[in-house]
CSV table of C-alpha atoms in Angstrom, one decimal:
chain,number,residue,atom,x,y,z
A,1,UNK,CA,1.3,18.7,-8.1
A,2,UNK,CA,-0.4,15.6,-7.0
A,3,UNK,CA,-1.7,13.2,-3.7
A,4,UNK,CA,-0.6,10.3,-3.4
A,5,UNK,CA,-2.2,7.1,-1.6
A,6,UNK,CA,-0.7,4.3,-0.2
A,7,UNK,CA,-2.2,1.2,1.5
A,8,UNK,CA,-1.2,-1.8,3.2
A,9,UNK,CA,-2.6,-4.7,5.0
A,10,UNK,CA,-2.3,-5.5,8.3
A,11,UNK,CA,-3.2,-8.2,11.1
A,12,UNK,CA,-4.1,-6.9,14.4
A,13,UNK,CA,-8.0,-5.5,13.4
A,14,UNK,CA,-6.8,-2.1,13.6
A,15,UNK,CA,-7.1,1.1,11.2
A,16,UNK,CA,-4.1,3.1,10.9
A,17,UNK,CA,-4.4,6.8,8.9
A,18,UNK,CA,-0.8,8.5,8.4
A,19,UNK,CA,-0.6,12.5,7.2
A,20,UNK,CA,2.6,13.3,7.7
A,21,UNK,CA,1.9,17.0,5.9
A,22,UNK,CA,-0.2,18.0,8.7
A,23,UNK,CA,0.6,16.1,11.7
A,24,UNK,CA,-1.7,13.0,11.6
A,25,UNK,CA,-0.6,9.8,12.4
A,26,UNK,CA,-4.2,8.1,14.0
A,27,UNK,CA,-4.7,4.6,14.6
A,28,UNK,CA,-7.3,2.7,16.5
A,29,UNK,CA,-9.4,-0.7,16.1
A,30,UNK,CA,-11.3,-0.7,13.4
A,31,UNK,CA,-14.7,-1.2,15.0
A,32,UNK,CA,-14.0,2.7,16.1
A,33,UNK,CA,-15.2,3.6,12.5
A,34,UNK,CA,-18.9,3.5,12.3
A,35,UNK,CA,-20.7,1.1,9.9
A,36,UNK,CA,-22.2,1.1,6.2
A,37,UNK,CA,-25.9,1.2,8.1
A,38,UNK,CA,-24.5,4.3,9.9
A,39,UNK,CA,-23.7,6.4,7.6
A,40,UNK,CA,-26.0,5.9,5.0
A,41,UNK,CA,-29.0,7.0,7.7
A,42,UNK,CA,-27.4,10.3,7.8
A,43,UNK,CA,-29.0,13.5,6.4
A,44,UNK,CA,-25.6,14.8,4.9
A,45,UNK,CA,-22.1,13.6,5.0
A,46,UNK,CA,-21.1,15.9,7.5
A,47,UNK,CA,-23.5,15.2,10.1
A,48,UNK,CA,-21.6,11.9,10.9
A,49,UNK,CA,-19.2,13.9,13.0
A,50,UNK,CA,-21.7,13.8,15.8
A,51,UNK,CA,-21.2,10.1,15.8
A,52,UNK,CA,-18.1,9.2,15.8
A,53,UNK,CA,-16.4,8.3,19.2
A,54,UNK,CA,-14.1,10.3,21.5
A,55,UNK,CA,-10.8,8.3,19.5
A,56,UNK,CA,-11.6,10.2,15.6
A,57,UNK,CA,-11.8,13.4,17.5
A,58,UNK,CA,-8.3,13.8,18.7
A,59,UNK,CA,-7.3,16.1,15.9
A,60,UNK,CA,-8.2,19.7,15.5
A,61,UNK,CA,-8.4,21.8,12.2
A,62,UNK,CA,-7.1,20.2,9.0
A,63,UNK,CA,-6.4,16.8,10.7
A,64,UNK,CA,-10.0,16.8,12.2
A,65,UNK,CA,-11.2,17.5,8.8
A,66,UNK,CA,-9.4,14.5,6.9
A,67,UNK,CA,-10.2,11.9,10.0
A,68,UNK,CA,-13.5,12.8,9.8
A,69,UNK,CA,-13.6,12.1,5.8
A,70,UNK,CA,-11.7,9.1,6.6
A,71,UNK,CA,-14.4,8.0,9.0
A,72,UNK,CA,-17.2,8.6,7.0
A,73,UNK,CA,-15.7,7.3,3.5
A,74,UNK,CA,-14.2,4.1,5.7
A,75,UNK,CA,-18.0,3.7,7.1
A,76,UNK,CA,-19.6,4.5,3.8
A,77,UNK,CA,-17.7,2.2,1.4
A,78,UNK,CA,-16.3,-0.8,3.5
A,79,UNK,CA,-18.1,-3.9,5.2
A,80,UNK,CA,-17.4,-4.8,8.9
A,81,UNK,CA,-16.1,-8.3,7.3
A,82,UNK,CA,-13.7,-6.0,4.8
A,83,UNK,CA,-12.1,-3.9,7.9
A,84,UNK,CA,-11.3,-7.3,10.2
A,85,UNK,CA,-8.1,-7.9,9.8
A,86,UNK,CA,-7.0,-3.9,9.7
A,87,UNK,CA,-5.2,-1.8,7.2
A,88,UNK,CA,-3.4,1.4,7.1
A,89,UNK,CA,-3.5,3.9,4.5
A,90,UNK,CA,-0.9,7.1,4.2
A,91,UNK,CA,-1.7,10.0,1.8
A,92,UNK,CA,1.0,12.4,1.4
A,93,UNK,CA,0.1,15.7,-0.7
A,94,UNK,CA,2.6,18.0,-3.0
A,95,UNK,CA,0.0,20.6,-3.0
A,96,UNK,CA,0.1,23.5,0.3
A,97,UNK,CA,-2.8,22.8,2.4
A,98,UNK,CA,-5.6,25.6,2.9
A,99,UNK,CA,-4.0,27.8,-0.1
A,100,UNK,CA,-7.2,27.6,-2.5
A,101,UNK,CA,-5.5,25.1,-4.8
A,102,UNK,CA,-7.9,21.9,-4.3
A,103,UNK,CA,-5.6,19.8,-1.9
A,104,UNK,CA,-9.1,18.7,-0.4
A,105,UNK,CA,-10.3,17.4,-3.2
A,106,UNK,CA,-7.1,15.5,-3.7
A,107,UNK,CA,-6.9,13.8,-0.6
A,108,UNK,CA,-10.5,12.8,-1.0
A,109,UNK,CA,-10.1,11.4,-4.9
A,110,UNK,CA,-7.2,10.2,-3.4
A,111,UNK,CA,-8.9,8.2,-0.2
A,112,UNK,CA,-11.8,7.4,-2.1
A,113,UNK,CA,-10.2,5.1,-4.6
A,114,UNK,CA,-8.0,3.7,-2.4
A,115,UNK,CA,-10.6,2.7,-0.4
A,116,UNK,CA,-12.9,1.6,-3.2
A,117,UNK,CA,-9.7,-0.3,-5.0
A,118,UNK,CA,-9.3,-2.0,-1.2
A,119,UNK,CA,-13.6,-2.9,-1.3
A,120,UNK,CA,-12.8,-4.6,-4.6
A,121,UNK,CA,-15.2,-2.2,-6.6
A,122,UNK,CA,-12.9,-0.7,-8.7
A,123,UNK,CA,-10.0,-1.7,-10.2
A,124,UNK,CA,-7.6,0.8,-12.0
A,125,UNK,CA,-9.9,3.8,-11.9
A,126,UNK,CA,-8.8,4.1,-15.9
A,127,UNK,CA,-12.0,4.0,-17.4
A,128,UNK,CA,-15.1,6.3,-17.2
A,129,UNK,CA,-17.7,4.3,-14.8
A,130,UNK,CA,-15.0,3.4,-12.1
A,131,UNK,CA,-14.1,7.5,-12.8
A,132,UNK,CA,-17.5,8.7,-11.9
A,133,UNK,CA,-18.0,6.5,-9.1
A,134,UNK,CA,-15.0,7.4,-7.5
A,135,UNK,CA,-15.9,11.0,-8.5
A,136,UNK,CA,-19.3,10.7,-6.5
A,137,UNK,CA,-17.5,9.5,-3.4
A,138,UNK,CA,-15.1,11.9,-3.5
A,139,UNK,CA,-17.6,15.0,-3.6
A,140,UNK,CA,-19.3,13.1,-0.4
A,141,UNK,CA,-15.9,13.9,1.3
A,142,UNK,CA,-16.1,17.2,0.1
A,143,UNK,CA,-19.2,17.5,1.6
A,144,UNK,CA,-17.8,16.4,4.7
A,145,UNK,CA,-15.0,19.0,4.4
A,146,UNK,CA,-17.1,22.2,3.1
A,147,UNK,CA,-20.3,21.3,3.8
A,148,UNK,CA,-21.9,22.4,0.0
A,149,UNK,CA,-18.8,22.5,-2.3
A,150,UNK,CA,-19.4,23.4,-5.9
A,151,UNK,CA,-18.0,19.1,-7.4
A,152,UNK,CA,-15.9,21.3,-9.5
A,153,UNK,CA,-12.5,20.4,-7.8
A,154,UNK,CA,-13.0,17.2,-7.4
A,155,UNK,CA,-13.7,16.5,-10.6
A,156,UNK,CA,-10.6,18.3,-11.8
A,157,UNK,CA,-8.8,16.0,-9.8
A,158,UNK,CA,-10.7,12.6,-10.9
A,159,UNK,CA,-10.9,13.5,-14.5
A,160,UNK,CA,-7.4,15.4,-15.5
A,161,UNK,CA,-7.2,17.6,-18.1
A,162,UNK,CA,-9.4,20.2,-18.5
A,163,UNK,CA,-13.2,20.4,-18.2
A,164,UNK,CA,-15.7,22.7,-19.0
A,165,UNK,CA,-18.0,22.2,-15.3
A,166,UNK,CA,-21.7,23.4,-15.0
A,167,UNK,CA,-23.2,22.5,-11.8
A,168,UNK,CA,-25.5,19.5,-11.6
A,169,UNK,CA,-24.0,18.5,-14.9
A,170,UNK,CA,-21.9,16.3,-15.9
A,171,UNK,CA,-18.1,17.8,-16.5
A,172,UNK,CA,-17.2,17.6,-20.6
A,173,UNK,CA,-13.7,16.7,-21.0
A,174,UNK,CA,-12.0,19.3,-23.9
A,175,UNK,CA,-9.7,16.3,-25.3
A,176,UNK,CA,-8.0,18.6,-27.3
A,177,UNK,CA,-6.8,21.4,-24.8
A,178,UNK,CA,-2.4,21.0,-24.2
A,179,UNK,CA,-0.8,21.0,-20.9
A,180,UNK,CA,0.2,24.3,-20.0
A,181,UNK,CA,3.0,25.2,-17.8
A,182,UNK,CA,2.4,27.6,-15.0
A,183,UNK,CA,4.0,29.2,-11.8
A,184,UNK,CA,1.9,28.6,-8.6
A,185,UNK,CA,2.4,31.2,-5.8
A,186,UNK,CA,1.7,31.0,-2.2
A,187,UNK,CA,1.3,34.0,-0.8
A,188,UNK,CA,0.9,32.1,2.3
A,189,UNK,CA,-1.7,35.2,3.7
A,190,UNK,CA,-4.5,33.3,5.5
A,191,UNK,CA,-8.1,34.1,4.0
A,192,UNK,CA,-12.1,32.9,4.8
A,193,UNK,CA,-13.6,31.7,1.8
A,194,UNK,CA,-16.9,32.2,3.8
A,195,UNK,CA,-16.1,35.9,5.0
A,196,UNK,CA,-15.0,36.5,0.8
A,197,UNK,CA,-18.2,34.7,-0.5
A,198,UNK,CA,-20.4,36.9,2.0
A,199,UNK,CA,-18.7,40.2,1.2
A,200,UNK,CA,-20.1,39.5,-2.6
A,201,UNK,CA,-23.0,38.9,-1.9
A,202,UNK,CA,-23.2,42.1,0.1
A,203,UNK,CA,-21.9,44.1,-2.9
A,204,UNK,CA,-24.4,41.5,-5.2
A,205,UNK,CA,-27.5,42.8,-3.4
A,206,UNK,CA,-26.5,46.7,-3.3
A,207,UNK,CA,-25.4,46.4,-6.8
A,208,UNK,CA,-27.0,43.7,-8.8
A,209,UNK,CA,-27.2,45.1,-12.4
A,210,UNK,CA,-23.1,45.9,-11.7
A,211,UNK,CA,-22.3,42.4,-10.6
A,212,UNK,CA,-24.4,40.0,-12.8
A,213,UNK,CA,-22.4,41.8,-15.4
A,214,UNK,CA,-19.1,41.1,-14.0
A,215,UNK,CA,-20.1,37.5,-13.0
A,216,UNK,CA,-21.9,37.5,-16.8
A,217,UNK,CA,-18.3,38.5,-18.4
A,218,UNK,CA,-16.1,35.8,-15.6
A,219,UNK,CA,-18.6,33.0,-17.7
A,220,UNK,CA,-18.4,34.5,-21.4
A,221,UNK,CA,-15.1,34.5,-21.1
A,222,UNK,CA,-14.9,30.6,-19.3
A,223,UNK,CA,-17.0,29.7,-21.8
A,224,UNK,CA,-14.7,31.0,-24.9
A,225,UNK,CA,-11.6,29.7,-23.2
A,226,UNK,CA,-13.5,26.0,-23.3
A,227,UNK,CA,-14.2,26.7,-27.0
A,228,UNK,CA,-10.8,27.5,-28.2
A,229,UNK,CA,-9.7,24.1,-26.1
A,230,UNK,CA,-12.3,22.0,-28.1
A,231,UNK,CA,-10.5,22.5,-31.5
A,232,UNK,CA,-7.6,20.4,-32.0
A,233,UNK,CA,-6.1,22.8,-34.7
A,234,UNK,CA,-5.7,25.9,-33.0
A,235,UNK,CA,-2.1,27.0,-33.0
A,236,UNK,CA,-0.5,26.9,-29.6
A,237,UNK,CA,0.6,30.5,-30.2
A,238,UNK,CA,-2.9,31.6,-30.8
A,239,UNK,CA,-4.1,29.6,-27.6
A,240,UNK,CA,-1.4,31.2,-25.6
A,241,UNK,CA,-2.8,34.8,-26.4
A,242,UNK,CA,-6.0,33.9,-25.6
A,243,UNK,CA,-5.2,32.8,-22.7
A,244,UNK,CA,-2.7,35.7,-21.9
A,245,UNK,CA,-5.9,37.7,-22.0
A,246,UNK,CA,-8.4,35.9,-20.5
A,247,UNK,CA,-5.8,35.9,-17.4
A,248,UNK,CA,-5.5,39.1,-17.3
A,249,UNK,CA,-9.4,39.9,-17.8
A,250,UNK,CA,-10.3,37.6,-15.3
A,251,UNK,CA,-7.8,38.9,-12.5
A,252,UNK,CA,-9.1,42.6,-13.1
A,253,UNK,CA,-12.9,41.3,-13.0
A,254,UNK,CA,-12.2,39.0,-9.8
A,255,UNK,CA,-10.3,42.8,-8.2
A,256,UNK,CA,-14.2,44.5,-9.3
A,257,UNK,CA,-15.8,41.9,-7.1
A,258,UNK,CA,-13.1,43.0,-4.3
A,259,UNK,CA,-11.7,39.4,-3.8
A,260,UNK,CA,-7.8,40.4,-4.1
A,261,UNK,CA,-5.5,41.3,-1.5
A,262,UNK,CA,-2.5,43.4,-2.0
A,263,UNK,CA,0.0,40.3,-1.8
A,264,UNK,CA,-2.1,39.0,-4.5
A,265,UNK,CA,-1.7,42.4,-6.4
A,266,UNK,CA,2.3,42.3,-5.8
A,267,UNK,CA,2.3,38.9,-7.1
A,268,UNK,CA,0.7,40.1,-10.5
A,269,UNK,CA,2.9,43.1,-10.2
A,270,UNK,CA,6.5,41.4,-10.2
A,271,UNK,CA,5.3,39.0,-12.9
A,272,UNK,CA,3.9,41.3,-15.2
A,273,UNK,CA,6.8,43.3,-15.3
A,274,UNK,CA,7.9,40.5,-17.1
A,275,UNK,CA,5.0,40.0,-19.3
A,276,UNK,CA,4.0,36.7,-17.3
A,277,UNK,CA,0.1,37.4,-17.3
A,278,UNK,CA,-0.9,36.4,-13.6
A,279,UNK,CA,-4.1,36.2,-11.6
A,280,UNK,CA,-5.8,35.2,-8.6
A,281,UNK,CA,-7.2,31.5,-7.8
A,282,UNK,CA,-9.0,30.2,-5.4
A,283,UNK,CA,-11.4,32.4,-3.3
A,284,UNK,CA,-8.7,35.1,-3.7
A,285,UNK,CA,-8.1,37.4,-0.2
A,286,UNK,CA,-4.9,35.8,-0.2
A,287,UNK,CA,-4.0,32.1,-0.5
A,288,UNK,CA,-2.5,32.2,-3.7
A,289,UNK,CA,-2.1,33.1,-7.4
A,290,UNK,CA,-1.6,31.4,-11.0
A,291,UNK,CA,1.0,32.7,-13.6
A,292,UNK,CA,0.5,31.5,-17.2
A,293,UNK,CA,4.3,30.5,-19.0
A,294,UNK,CA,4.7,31.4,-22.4
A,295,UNK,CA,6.4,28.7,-24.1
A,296,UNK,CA,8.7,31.4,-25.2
A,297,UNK,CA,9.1,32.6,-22.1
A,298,UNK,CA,12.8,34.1,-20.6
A,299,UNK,CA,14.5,31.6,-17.9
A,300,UNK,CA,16.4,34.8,-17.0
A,301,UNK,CA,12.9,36.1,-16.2
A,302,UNK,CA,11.4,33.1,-14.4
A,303,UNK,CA,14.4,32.7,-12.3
A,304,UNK,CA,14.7,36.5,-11.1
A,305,UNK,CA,10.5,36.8,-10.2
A,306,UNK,CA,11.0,33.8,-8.1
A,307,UNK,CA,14.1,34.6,-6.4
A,308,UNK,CA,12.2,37.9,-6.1
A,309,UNK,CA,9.0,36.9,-4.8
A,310,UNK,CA,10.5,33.8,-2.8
A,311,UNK,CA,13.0,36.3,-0.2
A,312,UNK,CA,9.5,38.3,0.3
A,313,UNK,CA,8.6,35.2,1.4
A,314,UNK,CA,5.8,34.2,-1.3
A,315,UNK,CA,6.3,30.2,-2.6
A,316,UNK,CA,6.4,29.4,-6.2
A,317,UNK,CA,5.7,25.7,-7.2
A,318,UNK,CA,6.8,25.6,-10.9
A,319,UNK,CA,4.5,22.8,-12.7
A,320,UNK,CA,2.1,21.5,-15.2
A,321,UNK,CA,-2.1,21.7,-15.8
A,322,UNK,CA,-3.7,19.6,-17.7
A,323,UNK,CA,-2.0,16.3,-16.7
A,324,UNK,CA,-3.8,13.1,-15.7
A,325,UNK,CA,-6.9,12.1,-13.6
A,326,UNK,CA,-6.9,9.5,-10.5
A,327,UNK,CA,-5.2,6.4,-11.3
A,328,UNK,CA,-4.8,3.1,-8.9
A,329,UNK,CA,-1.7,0.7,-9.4
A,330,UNK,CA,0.5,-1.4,-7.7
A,331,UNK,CA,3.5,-1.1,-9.8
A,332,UNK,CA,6.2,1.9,-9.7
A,333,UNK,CA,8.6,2.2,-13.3
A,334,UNK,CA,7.8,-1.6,-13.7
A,335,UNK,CA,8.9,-2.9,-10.3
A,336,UNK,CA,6.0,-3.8,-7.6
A,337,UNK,CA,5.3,-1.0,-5.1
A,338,UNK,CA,6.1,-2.6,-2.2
A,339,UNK,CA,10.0,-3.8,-3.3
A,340,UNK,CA,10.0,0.0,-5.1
A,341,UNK,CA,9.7,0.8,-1.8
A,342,UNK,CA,12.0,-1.3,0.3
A,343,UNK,CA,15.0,-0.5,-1.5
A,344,UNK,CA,15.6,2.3,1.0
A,345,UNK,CA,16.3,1.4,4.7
A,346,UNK,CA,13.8,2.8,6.7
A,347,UNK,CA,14.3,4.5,9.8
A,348,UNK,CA,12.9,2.5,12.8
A,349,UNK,CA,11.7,5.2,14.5
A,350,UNK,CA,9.0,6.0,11.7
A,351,UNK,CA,7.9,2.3,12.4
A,352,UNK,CA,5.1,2.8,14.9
A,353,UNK,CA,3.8,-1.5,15.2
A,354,UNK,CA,6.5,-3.3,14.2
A,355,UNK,CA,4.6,-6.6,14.1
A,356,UNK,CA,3.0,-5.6,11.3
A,357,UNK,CA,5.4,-6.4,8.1
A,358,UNK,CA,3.9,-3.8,6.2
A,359,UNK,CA,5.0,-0.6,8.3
A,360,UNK,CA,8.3,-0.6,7.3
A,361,UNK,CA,7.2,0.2,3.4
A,362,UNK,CA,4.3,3.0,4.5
A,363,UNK,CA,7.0,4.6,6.8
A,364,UNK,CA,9.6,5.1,3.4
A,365,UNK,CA,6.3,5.8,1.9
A,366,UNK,CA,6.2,8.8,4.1
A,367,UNK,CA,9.5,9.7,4.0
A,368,UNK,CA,9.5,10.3,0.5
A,369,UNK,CA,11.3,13.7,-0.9
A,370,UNK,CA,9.1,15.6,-3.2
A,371,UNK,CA,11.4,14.8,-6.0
A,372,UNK,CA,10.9,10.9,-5.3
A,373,UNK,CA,7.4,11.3,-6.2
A,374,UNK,CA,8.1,11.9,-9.4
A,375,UNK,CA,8.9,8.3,-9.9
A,376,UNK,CA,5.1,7.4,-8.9
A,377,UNK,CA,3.3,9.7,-11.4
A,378,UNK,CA,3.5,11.8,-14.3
């Protein structure tokens, strides 16, 4: 489950941004966006939504959220002379929006080094100094989006793999630790990560010996997880156990903080009936949940849960942690992006400014079936 960024040149000094997951298709001259000197006078990211102009306020919710990261990382990362000609940039997203599963931080690892690669400051994003400075702007448009996120998801996303994250640190990479497969469910129940994070503070402050020690036993356990990752010859069985456990421990300590829900709770139920060890992600109170797949686990069983789950209406998204970080090319299965792309005719209709050569490609590029993104990315 990946973002994907695409951008393209154009001629006419405008700026085009195209979200075709949620609705946002926003173009307007590029001296709209504000300027390098702008943005870097402002107190916090977020703040430069009090100057941006009547034409990046059009959008409401999630779309006002990702043109106002656009804005600012546009503002923050590209000279007047680098925005004069224009250039439009579509992000499409395989991950639900809003669900708890980091699609924030994906657009904006995603945005970031597209719009670095497009400043000429990095080049592939392969190595660990263009990593960490895409990394850094990324967490600014987390910022923008949340206001103080944790960096964790963000570095997830630049990174790959799995880390072992301690704020204001660095994240360590555990080199050693497999890809895992998993079931993602969407129990598609809205939820407040603000209203969820108050509530346990509430609980926190009435009961503080009580839930240090469950927030105490959510690290020990983290932090013996990492440890069993770090070492290269532990048996996949014995690191599927483990983790079997530390699923299950975790779920039942994240319920003693009261962050579940009950579609949460029949999630775990339908899965464990099958001895798939399940638990809650994200800020929990909905959104959704994570199921760890044994690699000796029943496609009888898999099947049946989500044909289960799915007429309750609850989403699965079968797929793989662990894969790879950011990455920034221009060539798809050996073939250049652009002709990758044109070998599908694209409907005219998607093609908004036709005088632009370019529009053609981004509008297949928005077309794409899930399935076709395959082809762009492990």
């Amino acid at each position: 489950m990946r973002a994907y960024a695409l951008v393209t040149p154009r001629t006419d000094s405008h700026v085009r941004l195209l979200l075709p997951d949620i609705n946002v298709d926003l173009q307007v001259p590029s001296t709209d966006l504000p300027s390098k000197h702008e943005t870097s006078m402002l107190a916090h990211p977020g703040d430069v939504v009090d100057i941006l102009p009547a034409s990046l306020r059009k959008y409401e919710g999630a779309g006002r959220t990702a043109v106002t990261t656009f804005a600012f990382l546009c503002g923050a990362l590209l000279s007047a002379e680098q925005r004069t000609s224009g250039f439009s940039i579509c992000v499409r997203s395989l991950l639900p929006v809003g669900s708890g599963l980091g699609s924030s931080a994906a657009f904006n690892v995603a945005l970031a080094s597209a719009l670095l690669r497009l400043g000429g400051v990095v080049d592939r994003a392969d190595g660990p100094e263009e990593r960490l400075l895409v990394n850094q702007w990324a967490f600014k448009g987390e910022q923008v989006a949340h206001g103080t996120p944790s960096g964790i998801d963000n570095s997830v996303v630049t990174f790959g793999g799995f880390l072992k994250y301690t704020k204001n640190a660095e994240p360590v990479q555990l080199e050693s630790a497999p890809n895992l497969r998993v079931l993602i469910w969407d129990t598609q129940v809205p939820k407040s990560t603000k209203a969820l994070v108050a509530g346990v503070r509430v609980l926190r402050d009435a009961h503080p010996e009580a839930i240090d020690s469950v927030m105490n036993a959510i690290g020990a356990i983290s932090s013996g997880a990492a440890d069993l990752f770090c070492k290269a010859d532990t048996p996949v069985d014995k690191l599927e156990d483990y983790l079997a456990d530390v699923v299950r421990l975790n779920h039942a300590l994240l319920v003693a903080l009261g962050v579940s829900h009950p579609a949460l709770e029949r999630v775990r139920e339908a899965t464990e009936a099958r001895s798939l060890p399940t638990k809650l992600t994200g800020a929990g109170g909905g959104g959704c949940a994570l199921t760890l797949v044994p690699k000796d686990a029943s496609t009888d069983d898999l099947d049946s849960v989500i044909s289960e789950l799915s007429a309750e209406g609850i989403r699965c998204y079968p797929t793989v942690i662990g894969g790879c970080g950011v990455a920034v090319s221009d060539v798809v299965a050996g073939e250049p992006v652009l002709s990758w792309l044109g070998r599908t005719d694209v409907d005219a209709g998607l093609c908004k400014l036709a005088d632009n050569c370019y529009e053609p490609a981004l509008a297949r590029f928005a077309s794409l079936s899930n399935p076709e993104f395959a082809a762009l990315a492990p």
